[in-house]
Amino acid sequence: MDIRTLTSAFSVAPQITPGEVAELAARGFRAVVCNRPDCEGPDQPNFAEIDRACRTAGLEAAYLPVAPGTVGGEDARAFGQLLDRLPKPVLAFCRTGARSATLWSLSEAARGRPVPEIPGQAKAHGHDMKDVARRVANGGRTPTDTGEIRHEVVVVGGGAAGIAVASGLKARKPDLDVAIIDPADTHYYQPGWTMVGAGVFRPETTERAMASLIPRGVRWIKAAVAAFEPESNAVILDGGRVVKYRRLVVAPGLKLDWHAVDGLAETLGRNGVTSNYRRDLAPYTWELVRGLKHGRAVFTQPPMPIKCAGAPQKAMYLSADHWRDRDRLKDIQIDFFNAGGVLFAVEEYVPALMRYVERYGVGLNFQHSLARIDGPARTAWFTRTAPDGSKTEVEERFDMIHVVPPQTAPDFVRVSPLADAVGWVDVDPGTLRHRSLEGVYGLGDACNAPNAKTAAAARKQAPVVAHNLLKDIGAIGAADAIYDGYGSCPLTVERGRILLAEFGYGGKLLPSFPAWLIDGTRPSRLAWLLKERVLPFVYWQGMLKGREWLVTPKLAD
């Protein structure tokens, strides 16, 4: 743990895990404060998990969540009151520790401590608070006219889309000044988590150190974004630093909203409740699948949009195939509860999927949205929408439940000038330029282009954004590149066979291979080999390194 001691009674740290709480107790801490809202990251334990670990270790835990960059006077006062109440010493944490240090700094200023003293003490322990002091002096608002960090192109997000577009820019124009903003230490190959949940991949094969993936010549700004101020060509970082840009690429991914289902955050990873949408829970999925001998297995799918719309079914098919192989299927009832009205949005793939639904004896329940869950009671409640629009509550028991949470754009995107009416980055679906803000581009899961939110989509989008951005700054003179909505969903219908769904805008089929080699409407062993062995290599060694194999963008006529 990277613990920074600001005073004898107060320290800050990046995200801690439940397994580290006992060490904190051994170091003498008596209380823990979480300043990070749940659901910020795919590898983030919820506060309920931290709280349980603290109670076991004899520590007091408190939850004062603050979104990045939104720390205000009321937050600082509440934080100061919390510190007064809690037993000392106290450890506060957030994603990087910056938010907790900011709260402490502002609460100290509110107590009357001379502002010039605060940054010096914080900086001596690894947190630069000079921008917080400047904000206090500016009446609580971050000044954007003095940005000390400036880059030609700033990419927000170090996931698949962000790194791919940065690599594509540098491959086309090696001398281009590019920076990536992302606070994460670890980058995840999230398409692999379905395979972890089926016992095919080991979890460690799906992750790499972020530092090893930042493209050569690209600056990595290891911080969280708090806000966008496009009228000033500025990005505000958590803690108050300002980054200025000429061109902005927004690719921060999306937010998994575990709290949208009442009771879910408290029971994740226990009581038979799991999800392949979190790296640390995918192994628990496999543990539950192997351990279930009889009973009821429930799989859920929330309202669209979600990342990888086929993932809820993938978990179900692979689990059912394991039970079939072990001759347990006759003793296990499988039910799929889908908030939507169809099994899959592109009708050409439905007949093959239905054959597997029938093979595994899956009960299909459409227009059922998971509303709440009681893990210890092994009970879930769904809101069922009737054809006339009326809603009723349905209670269902389970022995195992695989849950997919509702998903939204990140908070700092939803409240920004970049967002459309429902919170996604508002882009032209063909060029991926922002519809109204010059010099701003969006791709990946956070943009509102009506395509499937998959890594395969980001792989196709990255060359389009790279091309169009360089065209806009006069580095190339070709026509616009156009994105056709391509997305791919390798539907793992059984171990060893995949239905390779590839489609674009309007559900148009966009196969990458001739039908004699891989017919995407039929399950294929070759498609399984592609998913298991080829696509991870293409991801790590191709997409993230600017090698745009088979994704050359089409140019406008």
Coordinates of C-alpha atoms in Angstrom, one line a residue:
M1 CA 0.0 0.0 0.0
D2 CA 1.2 3.5 -0.8
I3 CA 0.3 5.3 2.4
R4 CA 1.1 9.0 2.6
T5 CA 1.1 10.4 6.2
L6 CA 0.0 14.1 6.2
T7 CA -0.2 14.4 10.0
S8 CA 0.3 12.0 12.9
A9 CA -3.5 11.6 13.0
F10 CA -4.3 11.5 9.2
S11 CA -3.0 9.6 6.1
V12 CA -4.2 9.1 2.6
A13 CA -3.8 6.2 0.1
P14 CA -5.1 5.0 -3.2
Q15 CA -7.8 2.4 -3.4
I16 CA -7.4 -0.3 -0.8
T17 CA -8.8 -3.8 -0.9
P18 CA -10.6 -5.8 1.7
G19 CA -7.5 -8.0 2.0
E20 CA -5.4 -5.1 3.0
V21 CA -7.5 -3.9 6.0
A22 CA -5.9 -6.3 8.4
E23 CA -2.5 -4.8 7.6
L24 CA -3.9 -1.3 8.3
A25 CA -5.1 -2.5 11.7
A26 CA -1.6 -3.9 12.3
R27 CA -0.1 -0.5 11.4
G28 CA -2.1 1.1 14.1
F29 CA -4.9 2.8 12.1
R30 CA -8.2 2.9 13.9
A31 CA -10.6 4.3 11.2
V32 CA -10.9 4.2 7.4
V33 CA -12.7 6.8 5.3
C34 CA -13.7 6.0 1.7
N35 CA -14.0 9.1 -0.5
R36 CA -14.4 7.1 -3.7
P37 CA -17.9 6.5 -5.0
D38 CA -18.7 2.9 -5.8
C39 CA -18.7 1.9 -9.5
E40 CA -15.8 4.2 -10.7
G41 CA -13.7 1.3 -11.9
P42 CA -14.0 -2.3 -13.2
D43 CA -11.6 -3.6 -10.5
Q44 CA -13.0 -1.6 -7.6
P45 CA -14.4 -3.3 -4.5
N46 CA -17.6 -1.7 -3.2
F47 CA -17.6 0.1 0.1
A48 CA -19.8 -2.6 1.6
E49 CA -16.9 -5.1 1.1
I50 CA -14.4 -2.7 2.7
D51 CA -16.8 -2.1 5.6
R52 CA -17.2 -5.8 6.3
A53 CA -13.4 -6.2 6.4
C54 CA -13.0 -3.2 8.7
R55 CA -15.6 -4.6 11.2
T56 CA -13.8 -7.9 11.2
A57 CA -10.5 -6.1 11.9
G58 CA -11.9 -3.9 14.6
L59 CA -11.7 -0.6 12.6
E60 CA -14.4 2.0 12.2
A61 CA -15.3 2.7 8.5
A62 CA -17.0 5.7 7.1
Y63 CA -18.3 6.4 3.5
L64 CA -18.1 10.0 2.2
P65 CA -18.1 9.6 -1.5
V66 CA -17.1 12.6 -3.7
A67 CA -17.0 12.4 -7.5
P68 CA -13.6 13.5 -9.0
G69 CA -13.2 17.3 -9.2
T70 CA -16.5 18.0 -7.4
V71 CA -15.1 18.6 -3.9
G72 CA -16.9 21.6 -2.5
G73 CA -17.2 23.5 0.7
E74 CA -20.0 21.3 2.1
D75 CA -17.9 18.2 1.3
A76 CA -14.9 19.7 3.1
R77 CA -17.0 20.6 6.2
A78 CA -18.5 17.1 6.3
F79 CA -15.0 15.7 6.0
G80 CA -13.7 17.8 8.8
Q81 CA -16.6 16.8 11.1
L82 CA -15.9 13.2 10.2
L83 CA -12.3 13.5 11.2
D84 CA -13.3 15.1 14.5
R85 CA -15.5 12.2 15.3
L86 CA -13.5 9.2 14.2
P87 CA -10.8 7.5 16.4
K88 CA -7.3 8.4 15.4
P89 CA -5.2 7.8 13.4
V90 CA -7.4 7.8 10.3
L91 CA -6.7 6.6 6.7
A92 CA -8.7 8.1 3.9
F93 CA -8.6 6.7 0.4
C94 CA -10.0 7.3 -3.1
R95 CA -8.8 6.2 -6.5
T96 CA -5.3 7.8 -6.2
G97 CA -5.5 9.6 -2.8
A98 CA -5.8 13.0 -4.5
R99 CA -9.5 13.5 -3.6
S100 CA -8.8 12.6 0.1
A101 CA -5.9 15.0 0.2
T102 CA -8.0 17.7 -1.4
L103 CA -10.7 17.2 1.2
W104 CA -8.2 17.4 4.0
S105 CA -6.6 20.6 2.5
L106 CA -10.0 22.4 2.1
S107 CA -11.1 21.3 5.5
E108 CA -7.9 22.7 7.0
A109 CA -8.4 25.9 5.1
A110 CA -12.0 26.1 6.5
R111 CA -10.6 25.7 10.0
G112 CA -8.5 28.9 9.5
R113 CA -5.2 27.3 8.8
P114 CA -3.1 29.7 6.6
V115 CA -3.5 28.6 3.0
P116 CA 0.2 28.8 2.1
E117 CA 1.0 26.2 4.7
I118 CA -1.3 23.5 3.3
P119 CA 0.3 22.8 -0.1
G120 CA 3.8 22.5 1.5
Q121 CA 2.8 19.9 4.0
A122 CA 0.8 17.9 1.4
K123 CA 3.6 18.1 -1.2
A124 CA 6.1 16.9 1.3
H125 CA 4.1 13.6 1.4
G126 CA 3.5 13.2 -2.3
H127 CA 0.4 15.2 -3.1
D128 CA 0.8 18.6 -4.9
M129 CA -2.0 20.8 -3.6
K130 CA -0.9 24.1 -5.0
D131 CA -3.9 24.1 -7.4
V132 CA -6.2 23.6 -4.4
A133 CA -4.7 26.7 -2.8
R134 CA -5.2 28.6 -6.0
R135 CA -8.8 27.4 -6.1
V136 CA -9.3 28.6 -2.5
A137 CA -7.9 32.0 -3.5
N138 CA -10.1 32.0 -6.6
G139 CA -13.3 31.7 -4.6
G140 CA -13.7 28.0 -5.0
R141 CA -13.4 27.9 -8.8
T142 CA -10.5 26.3 -10.7
P143 CA -8.9 29.0 -12.9
T144 CA -8.3 27.6 -16.4
D145 CA -6.3 30.5 -17.9
T146 CA -3.1 29.3 -16.2
G147 CA -2.9 25.6 -17.3
E148 CA 0.7 24.4 -16.7
I149 CA 0.2 21.2 -18.8
R150 CA -0.3 21.7 -22.5
H151 CA -0.4 19.2 -25.3
E152 CA -1.4 19.2 -29.0
V153 CA -3.7 16.2 -28.5
V154 CA -5.1 15.1 -25.2
V155 CA -6.8 11.6 -25.0
V156 CA -9.0 11.0 -22.0
G157 CA -9.0 7.3 -21.2
G158 CA -6.3 4.6 -21.2
G159 CA -8.6 1.7 -22.1
A160 CA -8.8 -0.1 -25.4
A161 CA -10.1 2.9 -27.3
G162 CA -7.8 5.5 -25.8
I163 CA -4.6 3.6 -26.2
A164 CA -5.5 2.5 -29.7
V165 CA -6.3 6.0 -31.0
A166 CA -3.1 7.4 -29.4
S167 CA -1.1 4.6 -31.0
G168 CA -2.8 5.3 -34.3
L169 CA -2.0 9.0 -34.1
K170 CA 1.7 8.4 -33.4
A171 CA 1.9 5.8 -36.1
R172 CA 0.7 8.3 -38.7
K173 CA 2.5 11.3 -37.3
P174 CA 5.4 10.3 -35.0
D175 CA 6.2 13.9 -34.0
L176 CA 2.7 14.6 -32.8
D177 CA 2.5 15.8 -29.2
V178 CA 0.0 13.4 -27.5
A179 CA -0.9 12.8 -23.9
I180 CA -3.2 10.2 -22.3
I181 CA -5.0 10.9 -19.1
D182 CA -5.9 7.9 -17.0
P183 CA -5.5 7.2 -13.2
A184 CA -5.4 3.4 -13.4
D185 CA -2.2 1.3 -12.7
T186 CA -3.6 -1.7 -14.5
H187 CA -5.1 -2.2 -18.0
Y188 CA -7.6 -5.0 -18.5
Y189 CA -8.5 -7.1 -21.5
Q190 CA -12.1 -7.2 -20.5
P191 CA -13.3 -9.5 -23.3
G192 CA -11.4 -12.2 -21.6
W193 CA -13.4 -12.1 -18.4
T194 CA -16.1 -14.3 -19.9
M195 CA -13.5 -16.9 -20.4
V196 CA -12.2 -16.5 -16.9
G197 CA -15.8 -17.1 -15.6
A198 CA -15.8 -20.4 -17.6
G199 CA -12.4 -21.6 -16.4
V200 CA -10.8 -21.1 -19.8
F201 CA -8.5 -18.2 -19.0
R202 CA -6.6 -17.4 -15.8
P203 CA -7.5 -13.9 -14.6
E204 CA -3.9 -12.7 -14.6
T205 CA -3.7 -13.2 -18.4
T206 CA -6.3 -10.5 -18.9
E207 CA -4.2 -7.7 -17.3
R208 CA -1.0 -5.7 -18.0
A209 CA 0.6 -2.8 -16.2
M210 CA -0.6 0.5 -17.7
A211 CA 2.9 1.9 -17.9
S212 CA 3.9 -0.9 -20.3
L213 CA 1.1 -0.1 -22.7
I214 CA 1.4 3.7 -23.1
P215 CA 2.7 4.2 -26.7
R216 CA 6.3 5.4 -27.1
G217 CA 6.5 9.2 -27.2
V218 CA 3.0 9.6 -25.5
R219 CA 2.9 11.3 -22.1
W220 CA 0.9 9.5 -19.5
I221 CA -0.9 11.9 -17.0
K222 CA -1.8 9.6 -14.2
A223 CA -4.8 11.3 -12.8
A224 CA -8.6 11.3 -12.9
V225 CA -10.6 13.8 -15.0
A226 CA -12.9 16.0 -13.0
A227 CA -14.5 18.2 -15.7
F228 CA -14.3 19.5 -19.2
E229 CA -14.3 23.2 -20.1
P230 CA -14.2 23.1 -23.9
E231 CA -14.7 26.9 -24.2
S232 CA -11.2 27.2 -22.7
N233 CA -9.8 24.0 -24.4
A234 CA -9.2 22.7 -20.9
V235 CA -9.6 19.5 -18.9
I236 CA -9.7 19.8 -15.1
L237 CA -8.1 17.0 -13.2
D238 CA -9.0 15.7 -9.8
G239 CA -7.2 17.9 -7.4
G240 CA -7.5 21.0 -9.6
R241 CA -4.7 20.7 -12.1
V242 CA -5.5 22.1 -15.6
V243 CA -4.5 20.4 -18.9
K244 CA -4.8 22.5 -22.0
Y245 CA -5.2 21.0 -25.5
R246 CA -5.7 21.9 -29.1
R247 CA -7.6 18.7 -29.9
L248 CA -9.4 16.5 -27.4
V249 CA -10.3 12.8 -27.8
V250 CA -12.7 11.4 -25.2
A251 CA -12.7 7.6 -24.6
P252 CA -13.2 7.0 -20.8
G253 CA -15.3 3.9 -21.1
L254 CA -18.6 3.6 -19.2
K255 CA -19.7 3.2 -15.6
L256 CA -21.1 0.0 -14.1
D257 CA -23.9 1.1 -11.8
W258 CA -24.1 -1.7 -9.3
H259 CA -26.2 0.5 -7.0
A260 CA -28.9 0.8 -9.5
V261 CA -30.1 -2.6 -8.2
D262 CA -31.1 -2.3 -4.6
G263 CA -29.0 -4.6 -2.4
L264 CA -26.7 -5.8 -5.2
A265 CA -23.5 -4.0 -4.1
E266 CA -23.8 -5.5 -0.6
T267 CA -23.9 -9.1 -1.7
L268 CA -21.6 -9.2 -4.8
G269 CA -19.1 -12.0 -4.5
R270 CA -21.1 -13.8 -1.8
N271 CA -24.3 -15.8 -1.4
G272 CA -24.1 -17.1 -4.9
V273 CA -24.2 -13.6 -6.5
T274 CA -21.6 -13.0 -9.2
S275 CA -20.8 -11.1 -12.4
N276 CA -18.2 -11.5 -15.1
Y277 CA -18.3 -7.7 -15.5
R278 CA -15.8 -7.4 -12.6
R279 CA -12.3 -8.9 -12.9
D280 CA -12.2 -10.1 -9.3
L281 CA -15.7 -11.7 -9.5
A282 CA -15.1 -13.7 -12.7
P283 CA -13.2 -16.4 -10.8
Y284 CA -16.2 -16.6 -8.4
T285 CA -18.4 -17.3 -11.3
W286 CA -16.4 -20.3 -12.2
E287 CA -16.3 -21.4 -8.6
L288 CA -20.1 -21.3 -8.5
V289 CA -20.5 -23.1 -11.8
R290 CA -18.3 -25.9 -10.7
G291 CA -19.9 -26.2 -7.3
L292 CA -23.6 -26.2 -8.4
K293 CA -24.9 -29.8 -8.5
H294 CA -28.6 -29.0 -8.5
G295 CA -30.9 -26.1 -8.0
R296 CA -31.6 -22.9 -9.9
A297 CA -29.2 -20.7 -11.9
V298 CA -30.4 -17.2 -12.9
F299 CA -28.8 -15.0 -15.5
T300 CA -29.8 -11.3 -16.0
Q301 CA -29.4 -8.7 -18.7
P302 CA -30.2 -5.0 -18.0
P303 CA -31.7 -2.4 -20.3
M304 CA -29.4 -1.3 -23.2
P305 CA -26.9 0.1 -23.8
I306 CA -24.4 -2.1 -22.1
K307 CA -20.8 -3.1 -23.0
C308 CA -20.8 -6.3 -25.0
A309 CA -24.5 -7.0 -25.2
G310 CA -23.8 -10.7 -25.7
A311 CA -21.8 -11.2 -22.5
P312 CA -24.9 -12.0 -20.3
Q313 CA -25.7 -14.9 -22.6
K314 CA -22.1 -16.0 -23.0
A315 CA -21.9 -16.7 -19.2
M316 CA -25.2 -18.6 -19.4
Y317 CA -24.2 -20.8 -22.4
L318 CA -20.8 -21.7 -21.0
S319 CA -22.2 -22.5 -17.6
A320 CA -24.9 -24.7 -19.1
D321 CA -22.4 -26.5 -21.3
H322 CA -20.3 -27.3 -18.2
W323 CA -23.3 -28.7 -16.4
R324 CA -24.3 -30.7 -19.5
D325 CA -20.8 -32.2 -19.8
R326 CA -21.0 -33.2 -16.1
D327 CA -24.5 -34.7 -16.5
R328 CA -26.0 -32.1 -14.1
L329 CA -28.3 -30.3 -16.5
K330 CA -31.3 -32.4 -15.6
D331 CA -31.0 -31.3 -12.0
I332 CA -30.4 -27.6 -12.7
Q333 CA -33.1 -25.1 -13.8
I334 CA -31.7 -22.3 -15.9
D335 CA -33.5 -19.0 -16.4
F336 CA -32.6 -15.9 -18.4
F337 CA -34.2 -12.7 -17.4
N338 CA -33.8 -10.0 -20.1
A339 CA -34.9 -6.4 -19.7
G340 CA -35.3 -6.3 -23.5
G341 CA -37.8 -8.0 -25.8
V342 CA -35.6 -10.2 -28.0
L343 CA -32.8 -12.7 -27.4
F344 CA -30.4 -10.8 -29.7
A345 CA -30.9 -7.6 -31.6
V346 CA -29.7 -8.9 -35.0
E347 CA -32.2 -11.4 -36.1
E348 CA -29.9 -13.5 -38.3
Y349 CA -28.2 -14.9 -35.2
V350 CA -31.3 -15.8 -33.3
P351 CA -32.1 -19.2 -34.8
A352 CA -28.7 -20.6 -33.9
L353 CA -29.0 -19.2 -30.4
M354 CA -32.5 -20.6 -29.9
R355 CA -31.2 -24.1 -30.7
Y356 CA -28.8 -23.7 -27.7
V357 CA -31.5 -22.3 -25.5
E358 CA -33.6 -25.4 -26.3
R359 CA -30.6 -27.7 -25.9
Y360 CA -29.9 -26.4 -22.4
G361 CA -33.5 -26.1 -21.4
V362 CA -33.2 -22.3 -20.7
G363 CA -36.4 -20.5 -19.6
L364 CA -36.6 -17.2 -21.4
N365 CA -38.2 -14.2 -19.6
F366 CA -38.3 -11.0 -21.6
Q367 CA -39.2 -7.5 -20.3
H368 CA -37.9 -8.5 -16.9
S369 CA -35.5 -5.9 -15.3
L370 CA -33.7 -6.8 -12.1
A371 CA -34.8 -4.3 -9.4
R372 CA -33.5 -5.6 -6.1
I373 CA -31.8 -8.6 -4.6
D374 CA -31.4 -10.2 -1.1
G375 CA -28.3 -12.3 -1.2
P376 CA -28.6 -14.1 2.1
A377 CA -32.2 -15.0 1.3
R378 CA -31.2 -16.1 -2.3
T379 CA -34.0 -14.0 -3.7
A380 CA -34.3 -11.5 -6.5
W381 CA -37.1 -9.3 -7.6
F382 CA -37.7 -8.2 -11.2
T383 CA -39.9 -5.5 -12.7
R384 CA -41.9 -7.1 -15.5
T385 CA -43.3 -4.8 -18.1
A386 CA -46.5 -6.0 -19.8
P387 CA -47.3 -5.2 -23.5
D388 CA -49.6 -2.5 -22.4
G389 CA -46.8 -0.8 -20.4
S390 CA -48.1 -1.8 -17.0
K391 CA -45.5 -3.0 -14.5
T392 CA -45.6 -5.8 -11.8
E393 CA -43.0 -7.1 -9.4
V394 CA -41.9 -10.7 -9.8
E395 CA -40.1 -12.6 -7.0
E396 CA -37.6 -15.3 -8.0
R397 CA -35.4 -17.7 -5.9
F398 CA -31.9 -18.7 -7.0
D399 CA -29.0 -20.8 -5.9
M400 CA -26.7 -18.9 -8.2
I401 CA -27.3 -15.7 -10.0
H402 CA -25.0 -14.0 -12.6
V403 CA -25.9 -10.3 -12.7
V404 CA -25.1 -7.6 -15.3
P405 CA -25.5 -4.1 -13.8
P406 CA -27.1 -1.2 -15.6
Q407 CA -24.6 1.0 -17.3
T408 CA -24.2 4.7 -17.9
A409 CA -21.6 7.2 -19.1
P410 CA -19.1 8.2 -16.4
D411 CA -20.4 11.0 -14.1
F412 CA -17.8 13.5 -15.3
V413 CA -19.0 13.0 -18.9
R414 CA -22.8 13.0 -18.1
V415 CA -22.7 16.4 -16.5
S416 CA -20.3 18.0 -19.0
P417 CA -20.9 20.2 -22.1
L418 CA -19.8 17.2 -24.2
A419 CA -22.8 15.1 -23.4
D420 CA -26.1 14.6 -25.2
A421 CA -29.5 14.7 -23.4
V422 CA -28.9 11.3 -21.8
G423 CA -25.2 11.7 -20.9
W424 CA -23.2 10.1 -23.7
V425 CA -20.5 12.0 -25.7
D426 CA -22.4 13.5 -28.6
V427 CA -20.7 12.5 -31.8
D428 CA -21.4 12.2 -35.5
P429 CA -21.9 8.4 -36.0
G430 CA -19.8 8.4 -39.2
T431 CA -16.9 10.8 -38.5
L432 CA -16.9 10.5 -34.7
R433 CA -16.3 14.2 -34.4
H434 CA -18.3 16.0 -31.7
R435 CA -21.6 17.3 -33.2
S436 CA -21.2 20.8 -31.9
L437 CA -17.7 21.3 -30.3
E438 CA -14.9 21.9 -32.7
G439 CA -11.7 19.9 -32.1
V440 CA -13.4 17.3 -29.9
Y441 CA -13.8 13.6 -30.9
G442 CA -15.3 10.6 -29.1
L443 CA -15.0 6.8 -29.4
G444 CA -15.4 3.7 -27.4
D445 CA -18.1 2.9 -24.9
A446 CA -18.8 6.5 -23.8
C447 CA -19.9 7.9 -27.1
N448 CA -23.5 7.9 -28.4
A449 CA -22.9 6.3 -31.8
P450 CA -25.6 3.7 -32.1
N451 CA -23.2 0.7 -32.4
A452 CA -22.5 -2.3 -30.2
K453 CA -20.2 -1.3 -27.3
T454 CA -17.4 -3.8 -27.8
A455 CA -13.6 -3.8 -28.1
A456 CA -14.0 -4.7 -31.7
A457 CA -16.0 -1.5 -32.3
A458 CA -13.2 0.5 -30.7
R459 CA -10.6 -1.2 -32.9
K460 CA -12.5 0.0 -35.9
Q461 CA -13.2 3.5 -34.5
A462 CA -9.6 4.3 -33.5
P463 CA -8.3 4.6 -37.1
V464 CA -11.3 6.8 -38.1
V465 CA -10.6 9.3 -35.3
A466 CA -6.9 9.3 -35.9
H467 CA -7.4 10.0 -39.6
N468 CA -10.0 12.7 -39.1
L469 CA -8.1 14.5 -36.4
L470 CA -4.9 14.6 -38.5
K471 CA -7.0 15.8 -41.4
D472 CA -8.5 18.6 -39.3
I473 CA -5.1 19.9 -38.2
G474 CA -3.8 19.8 -41.8
A475 CA -1.4 16.9 -41.3
I476 CA -3.1 14.9 -44.1
G477 CA -5.2 16.0 -47.1
A478 CA -7.4 13.0 -47.7
A479 CA -11.2 12.8 -47.4
D480 CA -12.9 12.0 -44.1
A481 CA -12.7 8.5 -42.8
I482 CA -16.2 7.0 -42.1
Y483 CA -17.1 4.5 -39.4
D484 CA -19.8 2.0 -40.5
G485 CA -20.9 1.0 -37.0
Y486 CA -18.9 -2.3 -37.0
G487 CA -19.1 -4.3 -33.8
S488 CA -18.3 -8.0 -33.1
C489 CA -19.7 -10.2 -30.5
P490 CA -18.2 -13.7 -30.3
L491 CA -21.1 -15.6 -28.7
T492 CA -19.6 -18.6 -26.8
V493 CA -22.4 -21.0 -27.1
E494 CA -20.4 -24.0 -25.8
R495 CA -16.9 -24.7 -24.9
G496 CA -15.1 -25.1 -28.3
R497 CA -17.8 -23.4 -30.5
I498 CA -18.6 -19.7 -31.1
L499 CA -21.2 -17.9 -33.1
L500 CA -19.2 -15.0 -34.5
A501 CA -21.7 -12.1 -34.7
E502 CA -20.3 -9.2 -36.8
F503 CA -22.6 -6.3 -37.7
G504 CA -22.8 -2.6 -38.2
Y505 CA -25.4 0.2 -38.1
G506 CA -28.9 -1.0 -38.6
G507 CA -28.0 -4.6 -37.9
K508 CA -26.3 -5.0 -41.3
L509 CA -24.0 -8.1 -41.3
L510 CA -20.4 -7.2 -41.8
P511 CA -18.5 -10.5 -41.8
S512 CA -14.7 -10.4 -41.8
F513 CA -14.3 -13.8 -43.3
P514 CA -15.9 -15.6 -46.3
A515 CA -18.8 -17.9 -45.3
W516 CA -16.9 -21.0 -46.4
L517 CA -14.3 -20.2 -43.7
I518 CA -16.5 -18.8 -40.9
D519 CA -20.2 -18.5 -41.3
G520 CA -21.2 -16.1 -38.4
T521 CA -24.7 -17.4 -38.3
R522 CA -23.5 -20.9 -37.4
P523 CA -21.4 -22.1 -34.4
S524 CA -17.8 -22.7 -35.4
R525 CA -14.7 -24.3 -33.9
L526 CA -12.5 -22.0 -35.9
A527 CA -14.3 -19.0 -34.4
W528 CA -13.5 -20.4 -30.9
L529 CA -9.8 -20.7 -31.8
L530 CA -10.0 -17.1 -33.0
K531 CA -11.5 -16.0 -29.7
E532 CA -9.3 -18.1 -27.5
R533 CA -5.9 -17.7 -29.2
V534 CA -5.9 -15.0 -31.9
L535 CA -7.9 -12.1 -30.6
P536 CA -5.9 -11.7 -27.3
F537 CA -2.7 -11.5 -29.4
V538 CA -4.3 -9.0 -31.9
Y539 CA -5.5 -6.9 -28.9
W540 CA -2.1 -6.7 -27.1
Q541 CA 0.3 -6.8 -30.0
G542 CA -1.9 -5.1 -32.7
M543 CA -4.7 -2.8 -31.6
L544 CA -2.8 -1.3 -28.6
K545 CA 0.3 -0.7 -30.7
G546 CA -1.2 1.0 -33.6
R547 CA -1.0 -2.0 -36.0
E548 CA -4.4 -1.6 -37.7
W549 CA -4.7 -5.1 -39.2
L550 CA -7.8 -5.5 -41.3
V551 CA -9.3 -2.2 -40.0
T552 CA -8.2 0.4 -42.6
P553 CA -11.0 3.0 -42.5
K554 CA -13.1 3.7 -45.6
L555 CA -12.9 7.3 -46.9
A556 CA -15.9 9.4 -47.9
D557 CA -16.7 9.6 -51.6

